[in-house]
Short mmCIF file of C-alpha atoms in Angstrom, two decimals:
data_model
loop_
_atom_site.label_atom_id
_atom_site.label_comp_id
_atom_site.label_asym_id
_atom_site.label_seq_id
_atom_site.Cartn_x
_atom_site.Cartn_y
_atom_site.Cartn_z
CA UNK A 1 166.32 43.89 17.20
CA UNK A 2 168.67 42.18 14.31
CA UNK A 3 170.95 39.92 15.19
CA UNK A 4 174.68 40.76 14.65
CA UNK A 5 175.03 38.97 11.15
CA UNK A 6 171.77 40.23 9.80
CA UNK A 7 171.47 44.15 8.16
CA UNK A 8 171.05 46.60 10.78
CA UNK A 9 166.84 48.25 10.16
CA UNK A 10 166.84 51.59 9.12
CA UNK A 11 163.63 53.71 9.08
CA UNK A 12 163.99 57.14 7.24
CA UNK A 13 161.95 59.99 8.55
CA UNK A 14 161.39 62.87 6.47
CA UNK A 15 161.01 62.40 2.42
CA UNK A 16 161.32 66.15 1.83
CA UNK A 17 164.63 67.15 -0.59
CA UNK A 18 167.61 65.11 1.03
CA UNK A 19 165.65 62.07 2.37
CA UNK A 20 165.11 60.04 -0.40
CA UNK A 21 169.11 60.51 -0.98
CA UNK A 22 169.21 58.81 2.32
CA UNK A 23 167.17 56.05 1.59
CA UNK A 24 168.76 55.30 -1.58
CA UNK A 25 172.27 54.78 0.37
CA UNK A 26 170.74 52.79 2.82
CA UNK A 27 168.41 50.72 0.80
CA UNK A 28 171.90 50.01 -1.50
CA UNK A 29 174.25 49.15 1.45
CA UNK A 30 175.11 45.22 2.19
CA UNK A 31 174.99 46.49 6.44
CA UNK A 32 171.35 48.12 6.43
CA UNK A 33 167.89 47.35 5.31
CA UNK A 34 165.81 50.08 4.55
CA UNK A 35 162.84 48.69 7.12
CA UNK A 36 160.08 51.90 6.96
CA UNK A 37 159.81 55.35 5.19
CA UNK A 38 158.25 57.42 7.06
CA UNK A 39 156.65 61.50 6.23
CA UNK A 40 152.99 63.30 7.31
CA UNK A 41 152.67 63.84 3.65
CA UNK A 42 151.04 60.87 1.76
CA UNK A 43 151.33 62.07 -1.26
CA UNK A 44 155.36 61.86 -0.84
CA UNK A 45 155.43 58.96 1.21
CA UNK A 46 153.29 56.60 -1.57
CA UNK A 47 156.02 58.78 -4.33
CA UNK A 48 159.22 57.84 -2.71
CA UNK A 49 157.49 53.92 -1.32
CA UNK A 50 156.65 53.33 -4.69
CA UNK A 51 160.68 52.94 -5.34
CA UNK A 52 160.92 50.67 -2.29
CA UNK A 53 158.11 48.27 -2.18
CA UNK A 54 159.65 46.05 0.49
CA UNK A 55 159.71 49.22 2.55
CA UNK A 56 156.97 49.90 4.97
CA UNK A 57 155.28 52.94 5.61
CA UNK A 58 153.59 55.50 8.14
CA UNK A 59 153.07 58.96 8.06
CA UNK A 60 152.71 58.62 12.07
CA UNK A 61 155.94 58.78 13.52
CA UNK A 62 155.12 57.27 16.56
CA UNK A 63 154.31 54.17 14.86
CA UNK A 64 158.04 54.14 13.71
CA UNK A 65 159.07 54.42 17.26
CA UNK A 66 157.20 51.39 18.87
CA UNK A 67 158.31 49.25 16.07
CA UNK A 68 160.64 46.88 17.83
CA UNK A 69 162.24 45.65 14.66
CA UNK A 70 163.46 49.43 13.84
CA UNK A 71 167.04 49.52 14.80
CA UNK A 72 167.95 53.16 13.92
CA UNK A 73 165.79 56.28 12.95
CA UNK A 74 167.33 58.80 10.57
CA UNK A 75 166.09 62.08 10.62
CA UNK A 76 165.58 64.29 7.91
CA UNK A 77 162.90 66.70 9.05
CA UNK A 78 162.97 70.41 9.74
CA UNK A 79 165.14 71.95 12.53
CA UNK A 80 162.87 72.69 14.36
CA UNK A 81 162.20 68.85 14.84
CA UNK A 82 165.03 67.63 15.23
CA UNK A 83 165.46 67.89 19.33
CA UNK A 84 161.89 66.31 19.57
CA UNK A 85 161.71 63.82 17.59
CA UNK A 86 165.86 62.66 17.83
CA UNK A 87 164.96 62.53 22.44
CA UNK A 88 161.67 60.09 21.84
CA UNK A 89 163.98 58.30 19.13
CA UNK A 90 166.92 57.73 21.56
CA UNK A 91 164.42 57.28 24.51
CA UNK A 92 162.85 54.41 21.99
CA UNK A 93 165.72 52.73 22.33
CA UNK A 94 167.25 53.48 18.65
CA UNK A 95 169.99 54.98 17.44
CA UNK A 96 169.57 58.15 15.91
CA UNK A 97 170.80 59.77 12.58
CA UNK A 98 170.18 63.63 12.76
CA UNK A 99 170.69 65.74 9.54
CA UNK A 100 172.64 68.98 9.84
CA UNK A 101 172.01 70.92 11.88
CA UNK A 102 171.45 68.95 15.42
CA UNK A 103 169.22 70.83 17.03
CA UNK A 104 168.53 74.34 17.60
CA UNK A 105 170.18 75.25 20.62
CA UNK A 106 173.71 73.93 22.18
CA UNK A 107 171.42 72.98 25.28
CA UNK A 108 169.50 71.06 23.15
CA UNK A 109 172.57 69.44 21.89
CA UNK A 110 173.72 68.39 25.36
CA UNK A 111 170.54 67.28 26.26
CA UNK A 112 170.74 64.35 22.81
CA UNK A 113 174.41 64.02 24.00
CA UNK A 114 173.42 63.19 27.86
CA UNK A 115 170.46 60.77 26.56
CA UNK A 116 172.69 59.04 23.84
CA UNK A 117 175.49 58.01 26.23
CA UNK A 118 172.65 57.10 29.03
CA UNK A 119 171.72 54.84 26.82
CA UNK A 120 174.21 53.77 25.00
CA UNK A 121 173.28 54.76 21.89
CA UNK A 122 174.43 55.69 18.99
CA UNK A 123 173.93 59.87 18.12
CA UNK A 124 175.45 61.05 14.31
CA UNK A 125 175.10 64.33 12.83
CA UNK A 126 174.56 64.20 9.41
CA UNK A 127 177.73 66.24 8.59
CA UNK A 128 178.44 65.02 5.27
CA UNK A 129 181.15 66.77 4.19
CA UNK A 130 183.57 65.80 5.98
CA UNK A 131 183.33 62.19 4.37
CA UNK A 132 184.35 63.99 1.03
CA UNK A 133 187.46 62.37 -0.24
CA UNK A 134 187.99 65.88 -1.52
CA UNK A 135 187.82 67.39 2.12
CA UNK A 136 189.47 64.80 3.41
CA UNK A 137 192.82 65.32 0.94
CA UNK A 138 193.23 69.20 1.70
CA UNK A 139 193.13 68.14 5.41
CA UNK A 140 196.01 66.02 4.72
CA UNK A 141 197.80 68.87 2.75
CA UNK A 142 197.35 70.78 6.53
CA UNK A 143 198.15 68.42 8.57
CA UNK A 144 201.21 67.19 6.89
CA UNK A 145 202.59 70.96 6.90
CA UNK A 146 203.13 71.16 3.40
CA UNK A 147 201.19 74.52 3.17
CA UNK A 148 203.32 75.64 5.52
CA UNK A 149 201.70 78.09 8.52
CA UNK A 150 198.71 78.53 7.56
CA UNK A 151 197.18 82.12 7.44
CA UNK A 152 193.38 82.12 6.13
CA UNK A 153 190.90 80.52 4.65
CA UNK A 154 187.79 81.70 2.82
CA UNK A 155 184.18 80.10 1.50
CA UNK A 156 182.06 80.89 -0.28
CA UNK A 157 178.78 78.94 -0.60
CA UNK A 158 176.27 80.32 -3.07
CA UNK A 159 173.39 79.22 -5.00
CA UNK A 160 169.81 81.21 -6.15
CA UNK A 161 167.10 79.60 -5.27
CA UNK A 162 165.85 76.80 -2.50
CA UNK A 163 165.02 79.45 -0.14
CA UNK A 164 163.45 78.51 3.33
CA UNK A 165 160.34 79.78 5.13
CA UNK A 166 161.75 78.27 8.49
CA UNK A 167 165.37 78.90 8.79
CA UNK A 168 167.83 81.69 7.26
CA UNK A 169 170.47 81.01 4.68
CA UNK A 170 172.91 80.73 7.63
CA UNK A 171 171.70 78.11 9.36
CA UNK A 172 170.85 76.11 6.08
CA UNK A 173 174.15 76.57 4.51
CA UNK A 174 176.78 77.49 6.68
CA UNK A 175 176.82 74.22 8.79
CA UNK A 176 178.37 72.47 5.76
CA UNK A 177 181.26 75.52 6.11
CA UNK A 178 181.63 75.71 9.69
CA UNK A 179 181.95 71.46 10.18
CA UNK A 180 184.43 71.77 7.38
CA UNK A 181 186.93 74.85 9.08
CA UNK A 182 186.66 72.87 12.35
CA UNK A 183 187.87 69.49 11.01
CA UNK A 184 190.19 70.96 8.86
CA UNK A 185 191.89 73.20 11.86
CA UNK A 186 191.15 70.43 14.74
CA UNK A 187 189.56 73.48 16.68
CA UNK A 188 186.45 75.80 17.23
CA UNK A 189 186.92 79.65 16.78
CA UNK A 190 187.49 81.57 19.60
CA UNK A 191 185.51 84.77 18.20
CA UNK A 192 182.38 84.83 15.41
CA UNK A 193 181.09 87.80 13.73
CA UNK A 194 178.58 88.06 11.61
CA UNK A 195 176.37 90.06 9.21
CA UNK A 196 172.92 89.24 7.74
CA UNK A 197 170.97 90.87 5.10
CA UNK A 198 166.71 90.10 4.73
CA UNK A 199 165.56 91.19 1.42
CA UNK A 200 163.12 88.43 0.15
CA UNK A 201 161.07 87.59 3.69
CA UNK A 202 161.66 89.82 7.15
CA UNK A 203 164.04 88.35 9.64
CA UNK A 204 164.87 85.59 7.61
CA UNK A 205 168.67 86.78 6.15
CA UNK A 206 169.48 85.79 2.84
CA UNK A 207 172.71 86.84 2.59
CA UNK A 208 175.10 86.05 5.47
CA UNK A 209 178.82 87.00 6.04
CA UNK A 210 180.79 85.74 8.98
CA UNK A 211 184.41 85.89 10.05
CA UNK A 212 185.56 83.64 12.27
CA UNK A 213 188.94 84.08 14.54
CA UNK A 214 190.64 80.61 15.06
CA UNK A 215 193.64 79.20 17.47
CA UNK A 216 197.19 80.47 16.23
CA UNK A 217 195.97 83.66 14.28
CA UNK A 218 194.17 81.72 11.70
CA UNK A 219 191.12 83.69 9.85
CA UNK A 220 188.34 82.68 8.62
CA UNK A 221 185.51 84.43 6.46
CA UNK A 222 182.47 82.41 4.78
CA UNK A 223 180.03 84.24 2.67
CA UNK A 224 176.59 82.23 2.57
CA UNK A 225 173.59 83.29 0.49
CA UNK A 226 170.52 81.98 -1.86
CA UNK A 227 170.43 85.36 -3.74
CA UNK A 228 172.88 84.91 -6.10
CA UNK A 229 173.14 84.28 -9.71
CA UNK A 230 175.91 81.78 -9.59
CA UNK A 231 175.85 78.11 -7.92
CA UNK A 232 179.24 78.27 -6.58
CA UNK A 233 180.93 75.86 -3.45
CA UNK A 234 184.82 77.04 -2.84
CA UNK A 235 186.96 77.02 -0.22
CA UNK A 236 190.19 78.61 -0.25
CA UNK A 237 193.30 77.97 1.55
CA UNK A 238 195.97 80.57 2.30
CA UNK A 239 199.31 79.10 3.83
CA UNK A 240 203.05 80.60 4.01
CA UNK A 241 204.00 77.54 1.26
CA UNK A 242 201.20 76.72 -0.96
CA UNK A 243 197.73 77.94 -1.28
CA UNK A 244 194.69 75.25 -2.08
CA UNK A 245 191.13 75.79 -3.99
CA UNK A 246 188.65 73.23 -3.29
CA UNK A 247 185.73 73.36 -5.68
CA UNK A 248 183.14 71.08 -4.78
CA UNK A 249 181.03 72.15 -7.78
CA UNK A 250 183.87 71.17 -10.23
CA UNK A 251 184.12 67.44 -12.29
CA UNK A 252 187.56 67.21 -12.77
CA UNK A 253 189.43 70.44 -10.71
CA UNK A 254 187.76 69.38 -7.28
CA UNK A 255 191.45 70.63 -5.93
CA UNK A 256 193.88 72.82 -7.30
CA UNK A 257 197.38 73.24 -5.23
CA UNK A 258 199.42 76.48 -5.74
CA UNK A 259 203.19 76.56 -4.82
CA UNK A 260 202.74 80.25 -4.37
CA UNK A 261 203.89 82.65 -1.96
CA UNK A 262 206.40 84.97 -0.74
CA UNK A 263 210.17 84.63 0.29
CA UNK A 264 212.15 87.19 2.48
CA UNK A 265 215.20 88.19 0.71
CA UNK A 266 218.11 90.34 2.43
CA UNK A 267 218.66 93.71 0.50
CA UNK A 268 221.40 93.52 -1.94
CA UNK A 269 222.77 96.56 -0.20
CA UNK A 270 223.40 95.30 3.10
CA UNK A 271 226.18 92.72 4.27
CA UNK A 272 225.78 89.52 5.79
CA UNK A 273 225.40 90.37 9.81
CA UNK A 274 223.80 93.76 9.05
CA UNK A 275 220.39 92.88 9.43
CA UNK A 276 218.48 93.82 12.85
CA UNK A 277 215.25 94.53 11.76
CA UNK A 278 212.10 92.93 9.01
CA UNK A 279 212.20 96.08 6.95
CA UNK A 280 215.83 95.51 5.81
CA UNK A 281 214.45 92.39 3.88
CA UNK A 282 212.58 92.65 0.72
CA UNK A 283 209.89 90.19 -0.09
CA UNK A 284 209.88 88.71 -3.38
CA UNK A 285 206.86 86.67 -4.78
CA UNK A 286 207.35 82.96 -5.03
CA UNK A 287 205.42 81.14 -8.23
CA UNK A 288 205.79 77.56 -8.79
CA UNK A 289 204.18 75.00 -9.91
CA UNK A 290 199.90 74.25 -10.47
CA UNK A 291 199.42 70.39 -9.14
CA UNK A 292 195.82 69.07 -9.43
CA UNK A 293 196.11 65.89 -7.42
CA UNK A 294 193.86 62.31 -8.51
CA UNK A 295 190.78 62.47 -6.09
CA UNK A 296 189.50 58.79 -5.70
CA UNK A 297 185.41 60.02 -5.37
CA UNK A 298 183.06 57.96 -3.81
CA UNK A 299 179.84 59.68 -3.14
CA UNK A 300 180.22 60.62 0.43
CA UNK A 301 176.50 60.30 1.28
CA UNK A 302 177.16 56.50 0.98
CA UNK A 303 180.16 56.75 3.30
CA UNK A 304 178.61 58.79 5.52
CA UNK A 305 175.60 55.96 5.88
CA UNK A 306 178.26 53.03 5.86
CA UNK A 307 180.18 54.50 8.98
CA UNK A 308 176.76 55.10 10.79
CA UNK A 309 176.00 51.27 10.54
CA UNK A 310 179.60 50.67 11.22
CA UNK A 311 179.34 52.57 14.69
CA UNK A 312 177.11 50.93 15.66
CA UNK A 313 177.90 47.30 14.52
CA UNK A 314 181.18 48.28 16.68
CA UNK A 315 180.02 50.50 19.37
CA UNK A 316 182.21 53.56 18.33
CA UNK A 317 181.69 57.23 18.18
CA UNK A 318 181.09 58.60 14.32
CA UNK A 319 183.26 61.12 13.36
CA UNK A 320 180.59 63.24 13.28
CA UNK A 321 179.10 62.57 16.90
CA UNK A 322 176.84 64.61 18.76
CA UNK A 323 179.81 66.19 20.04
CA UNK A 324 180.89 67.38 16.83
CA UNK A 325 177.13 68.76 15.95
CA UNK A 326 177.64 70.86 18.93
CA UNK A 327 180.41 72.45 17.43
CA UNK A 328 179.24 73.71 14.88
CA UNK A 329 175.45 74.83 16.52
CA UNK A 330 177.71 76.66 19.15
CA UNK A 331 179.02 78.46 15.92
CA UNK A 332 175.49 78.92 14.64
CA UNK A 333 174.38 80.43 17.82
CA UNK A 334 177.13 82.77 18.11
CA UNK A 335 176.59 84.08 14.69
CA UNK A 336 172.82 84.54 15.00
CA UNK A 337 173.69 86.49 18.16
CA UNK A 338 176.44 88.41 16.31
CA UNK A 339 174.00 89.31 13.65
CA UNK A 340 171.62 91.15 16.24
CA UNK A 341 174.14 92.85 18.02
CA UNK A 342 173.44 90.91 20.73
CA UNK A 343 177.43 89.88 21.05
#
């Protein structure tokens, strides 16, 4: 294993679409090394090696996980890997990076959970949102109460193309959604419901709409789908004081802040002491002003890598911990369910 002052070895697994973003972070970061590359598929494993010659490389997995020099294993296979191969990671000995979503199944969750903390180890969920600088500034426009109570919020996360033979557009999108609504409101919702729509491959939904019921009243609604002709990733935040857009697709407008709402004004009719009741108070629309606040961006793929070597340099829990992957597969579950009228 590397010694505490040397960069922490990091094997990739999985060179598919997002992998190679991985290895670029870790190959660039002063904390990690990027030790192996690993995929079944030689003709993208000698592709993506070729840009990291100091790399080694298997298209056995296995031989990645009796490599004693390997410190952690990121994952960036298909779902329906990720229990598998994250348990003989963790029972290797390494500490394991799992891209959305964990696992499958909650009790699949648990069981990386359990095994993680047996051993000590370090368990992320690659939840990378929520190391968005713009994410992280509309949380601090909740959180400090300047958007007063807040009512709804709304998301819509569509693109046309990159559809999947082995998961629906829910569970490919929506993760990114439902980590984001839980971080923002500290909480899980208490009630999911859901509607899916196949139209290009049975059973697999392409379209996806889900409401989601949160603590104090709050609503929710994301709208998920690969069959539409706009590339579009906004969230929208409804509060009593000011109402937010966050547009991860826009350059300069990432956030948008609108001192808009509505203020409860006695009738001009009625005398001070009158009132016993809402409906003798009119409600007058309150417009004010349109502040787009300075976002400092740094890619959050790179912060999301940097904290995973910092947890485990320190021994800490990521933000995004196999706790918080739970979360959001509990969600996941619930909506599937929802969506065959099984709930």
């Amino acid at each position: 294993m590397t010694s505490p002052h040397q960069p922490l070895n990091i094997a990739v697994v999985g060179l598919g679409q997002w992998g190679p973003n991985l290895a670029r972070n870790f190959a660039a970061l002063p904390e990690t090394y990027l030790h192996t590359l690993c995929d079944q598929r030689a003709e993208r494993l000698a592709y993506t090696g070729r840009q990291y010659p100091t790399a080694k490389t298997h298209t056995n997995v296995n031989s990645v996980l009796s490599d004693p020099d390997v410190d952690a294993i990121v994952l960036a296979t298909p779902v329906h890997t990720h229990h598998e191969m994250a348990h003989a990671a963790l029972s290797a000995g390494k500490h394991v990076f799992v891209e959305k979503p964990l696992a499958k199944t909650s009790e699949q969750c648990h069981q990386l959970i359990s095994l993680a903390e047996t051993k000590k180890l370090v368990l992320m969920t690659g939840h990378v949102f929520l190391y968005n600088a713009a994410v992280r500034k509309v949380k601090e426009y909740i959180q400090s109460g300047e958007v007063g109570d807040l009512y709804y919020i709304y998301s819509q996360r569509l693109n046309l193309g990159h559809i999947r033979e082995d998961v629906n557009a829910l569970w490919n999108f929506a993760p990114h959604d439902f980590s984001i609504l839980n971080y923002w409101l500290d909480s899980s919702p208490e009630r999911v419901i859901a509607r899916g729509y196949s139209y290009i491959q049975p059973a697999i939904e392409d379209v996806v709409f889900v409401t989601l019921d949160y603590p104090g009243n709050i609503g929710a609604n994301v709208h998920i789908s690969w069959l539409d002709p706009r590339k579009v990733r906004r969230m929208t935040v409804v509060g009593s004081q000011k109402m937010i857009v966050y547009d991860d697709t826009s350059a300069d407008f990432k956030i948008v802040v609108y001192d808009k709402g509505f203020v409860r004004q006695p009738h001009k009719t009625m005398s001070l002491g009158q009132y016993e009741s809402f409906g003798e108070f009119q409600l007058l629309q309150r417009a004010g002003d349109v502040l787009i606040p300075k976002i400092d961006f740094v890619e959050p793929l790179r912060l999301e890598c940097q904290h995973f070597a910092e947890c485990i340099r320190e021994g800490k829990p990521p933000l995004t911990d196999g706790y918080n992957g739970l979360q959001v597969v509990k969600i996941l579950e619930a909506a599937d369910k929802a969506m065959k009228g099984e709930i």
